[in-house]
CSV table of C-alpha atoms in Angstrom, one decimal:
chain,number,residue,atom,x,y,z
A,4,UNK,CA,12.3,-2.6,-20.6
A,5,UNK,CA,9.6,-4.9,-19.1
A,6,UNK,CA,8.9,-2.3,-16.5
A,7,UNK,CA,8.6,0.5,-19.0
A,8,UNK,CA,6.1,-1.6,-21.2
A,9,UNK,CA,4.1,-2.4,-18.1
A,10,UNK,CA,4.0,1.2,-17.0
A,11,UNK,CA,2.9,2.2,-20.5
A,12,UNK,CA,0.1,-0.3,-20.4
A,13,UNK,CA,-1.1,0.8,-17.0
A,14,UNK,CA,-0.9,4.5,-17.9
A,15,UNK,CA,-2.6,4.0,-21.2
A,16,UNK,CA,-5.3,2.0,-19.5
A,17,UNK,CA,-5.8,4.8,-17.0
A,18,UNK,CA,-6.0,7.2,-19.9
A,19,UNK,CA,-8.7,5.2,-21.6
A,20,UNK,CA,-10.8,4.8,-18.4
A,21,UNK,CA,-10.6,8.5,-17.5
A,22,UNK,CA,-11.0,9.8,-21.0
A,23,UNK,CA,-14.2,8.0,-21.9
A,24,UNK,CA,-13.8,9.1,-25.5
A,25,UNK,CA,-12.6,6.6,-28.1
A,26,UNK,CA,-12.1,8.5,-31.3
A,27,UNK,CA,-9.0,7.7,-33.3
A,28,UNK,CA,-7.5,11.2,-32.7
A,29,UNK,CA,-7.9,10.9,-28.9
A,30,UNK,CA,-6.6,7.3,-28.8
A,31,UNK,CA,-3.5,8.5,-30.8
A,32,UNK,CA,-3.0,11.5,-28.4
A,33,UNK,CA,-3.3,9.1,-25.5
A,34,UNK,CA,-0.5,6.9,-27.0
A,35,UNK,CA,1.7,9.9,-27.5
A,36,UNK,CA,1.1,11.4,-24.1
A,37,UNK,CA,1.6,8.0,-22.4
A,38,UNK,CA,4.8,7.4,-24.3
A,39,UNK,CA,6.1,10.8,-23.3
A,40,UNK,CA,5.2,10.2,-19.6
A,41,UNK,CA,7.1,6.8,-19.7
A,42,UNK,CA,10.1,8.5,-21.4
A,43,UNK,CA,10.2,11.1,-18.7
A,44,UNK,CA,9.9,8.5,-16.0
A,45,UNK,CA,12.8,6.5,-17.6
A,46,UNK,CA,14.9,9.6,-17.9
A,47,UNK,CA,14.3,10.3,-14.2
A,48,UNK,CA,15.4,6.7,-13.6
A,49,UNK,CA,12.2,5.8,-11.6
A,50,UNK,CA,11.0,2.9,-13.7
A,51,UNK,CA,12.4,0.0,-11.8
A,52,UNK,CA,11.2,-2.9,-9.6
A,53,UNK,CA,10.4,-0.6,-6.8
A,54,UNK,CA,8.8,2.3,-8.7
A,55,UNK,CA,6.7,-0.1,-10.7
A,56,UNK,CA,6.7,-3.5,-8.9
A,57,UNK,CA,5.3,-5.8,-11.5
A,58,UNK,CA,7.2,-8.7,-9.9
A,59,UNK,CA,4.6,-8.7,-7.1
A,60,UNK,CA,2.0,-9.9,-9.6
A,61,UNK,CA,-1.3,-11.2,-8.4
A,62,UNK,CA,-0.1,-11.5,-4.8
A,63,UNK,CA,-0.4,-7.8,-4.2
A,64,UNK,CA,-3.9,-7.7,-5.6
A,65,UNK,CA,-5.0,-10.4,-3.1
A,66,UNK,CA,-3.2,-8.5,-0.3
A,67,UNK,CA,-5.1,-5.3,-1.3
A,68,UNK,CA,-8.4,-7.1,-0.9
A,69,UNK,CA,-7.4,-8.4,2.6
A,70,UNK,CA,-6.1,-4.9,3.6
A,71,UNK,CA,-9.3,-3.3,2.5
A,72,UNK,CA,-11.3,-5.6,4.8
A,73,UNK,CA,-8.8,-4.7,7.7
A,74,UNK,CA,-9.2,-1.0,7.0
A,75,UNK,CA,-13.0,-1.3,7.1
A,76,UNK,CA,-13.0,-3.4,10.4
A,77,UNK,CA,-10.5,-0.9,12.0
A,78,UNK,CA,-12.6,2.1,10.9
A,79,UNK,CA,-15.7,0.6,12.5
A,80,UNK,CA,-13.7,-0.1,15.7
A,81,UNK,CA,-12.2,3.4,15.9
A,82,UNK,CA,-15.7,4.9,15.2
A,83,UNK,CA,-17.2,2.9,18.0
A,84,UNK,CA,-14.4,4.0,20.4
A,85,UNK,CA,-14.6,7.7,19.4
A,86,UNK,CA,-18.4,7.8,19.6
A,87,UNK,CA,-18.6,6.0,22.9
A,88,UNK,CA,-19.7,8.2,25.8
A,89,UNK,CA,-16.6,7.1,27.7
A,90,UNK,CA,-14.0,6.3,25.1
A,91,UNK,CA,-11.4,3.8,26.2
A,92,UNK,CA,-8.4,5.2,24.6
A,93,UNK,CA,-5.0,3.8,25.7
A,94,UNK,CA,-2.4,5.2,23.3
A,95,UNK,CA,0.7,3.1,22.9
A,96,UNK,CA,4.0,3.8,21.1
A,97,UNK,CA,6.1,0.6,20.5
A,98,UNK,CA,8.3,-1.1,17.9
A,99,UNK,CA,6.7,-3.9,15.9
A,100,UNK,CA,9.1,-6.4,14.4
A,101,UNK,CA,9.1,-6.7,10.6
A,102,UNK,CA,10.3,-9.7,8.7
A,103,UNK,CA,10.5,-8.0,5.2
A,104,UNK,CA,13.9,-8.2,3.5
A,105,UNK,CA,13.5,-5.5,0.9
A,106,UNK,CA,12.9,-1.7,1.3
A,107,UNK,CA,9.8,-2.2,-0.8
A,108,UNK,CA,8.4,-4.8,1.6
A,109,UNK,CA,9.1,-2.5,4.6
A,110,UNK,CA,7.4,0.4,2.8
A,111,UNK,CA,4.3,-1.8,2.0
A,112,UNK,CA,4.2,-2.9,5.7
A,113,UNK,CA,4.6,0.6,7.1
A,114,UNK,CA,2.0,2.1,4.7
A,115,UNK,CA,-0.4,-0.7,5.5
A,116,UNK,CA,-0.1,0.1,9.2
A,117,UNK,CA,-0.7,3.8,8.5
A,118,UNK,CA,-3.7,3.1,6.2
A,119,UNK,CA,-5.4,1.1,9.0
A,120,UNK,CA,-7.4,3.5,11.2
A,121,UNK,CA,-6.1,3.6,14.8
A,122,UNK,CA,-2.5,3.0,14.0
A,123,UNK,CA,0.2,5.2,12.6
A,124,UNK,CA,3.8,4.4,11.5
A,125,UNK,CA,6.2,6.9,13.1
A,126,UNK,CA,9.5,5.4,12.1
A,127,UNK,CA,11.0,2.6,10.0
A,128,UNK,CA,14.3,1.2,11.4
A,129,UNK,CA,16.3,-2.0,10.8
A,130,UNK,CA,14.9,-3.4,14.1
A,131,UNK,CA,11.3,-2.9,13.0
A,132,UNK,CA,8.6,-0.3,12.6
A,133,UNK,CA,7.7,2.1,15.3
A,134,UNK,CA,3.9,2.4,15.6
A,135,UNK,CA,1.6,4.6,17.5
A,136,UNK,CA,-1.7,2.8,18.3
A,137,UNK,CA,-4.9,4.3,19.6
A,138,UNK,CA,-5.4,1.3,21.9
A,139,UNK,CA,-3.3,-1.5,23.5
A,140,UNK,CA,-5.6,-4.0,21.7
A,141,UNK,CA,-4.7,-2.5,18.3
A,142,UNK,CA,-1.0,-2.8,19.1
A,143,UNK,CA,-1.4,-6.4,20.3
A,144,UNK,CA,-3.1,-7.3,17.0
A,145,UNK,CA,-0.2,-5.8,15.1
A,146,UNK,CA,2.3,-7.7,17.2
A,147,UNK,CA,0.5,-11.0,16.5
A,148,UNK,CA,2.1,-10.6,13.1
A,149,UNK,CA,-0.7,-11.4,10.6
A,150,UNK,CA,-0.1,-8.3,8.5
A,151,UNK,CA,3.7,-8.8,8.7
A,152,UNK,CA,3.4,-12.4,7.4
A,153,UNK,CA,1.1,-11.4,4.6
A,154,UNK,CA,3.4,-8.6,3.5
A,155,UNK,CA,6.3,-10.9,3.6
A,156,UNK,CA,4.4,-13.4,1.4
A,157,UNK,CA,3.6,-10.6,-1.1
A,158,UNK,CA,7.3,-9.7,-1.1
A,159,UNK,CA,8.1,-13.2,-2.2
A,160,UNK,CA,9.0,-14.8,1.1
A,161,UNK,CA,7.3,-17.7,2.7
């Protein structure tokens, strides 16, 4: 029930932000539509700790901030490589170890890799995450494990 109430609050907040109109009628319609959406999500059995991970709390918000910076830095690096008169591209396909214990943690890690320009998750296995990197340096940075440690911390590990 906690997940359903949290989902309701998030969806209704989104309704308010996107609507921009705060008349009593539209506020009531927003409550009805949001309640309907939550009821459908509950009926589909997608309102759980993975579908709406409120247990991650503030840790995920801090991680998103760090990830945004990594995305910007990687975007600049890839832009510099691509616009270079002699691009030094050295594509690599390797498996990066992952220390996450839950499926949600592995998904966060895999998606974070894919969101970062110059790297792409190709497969998630029990051994780790197979990644295609544009350069050897990009792969080496991933293997250093900073992103892995941060995702594990978000997940609730060390």
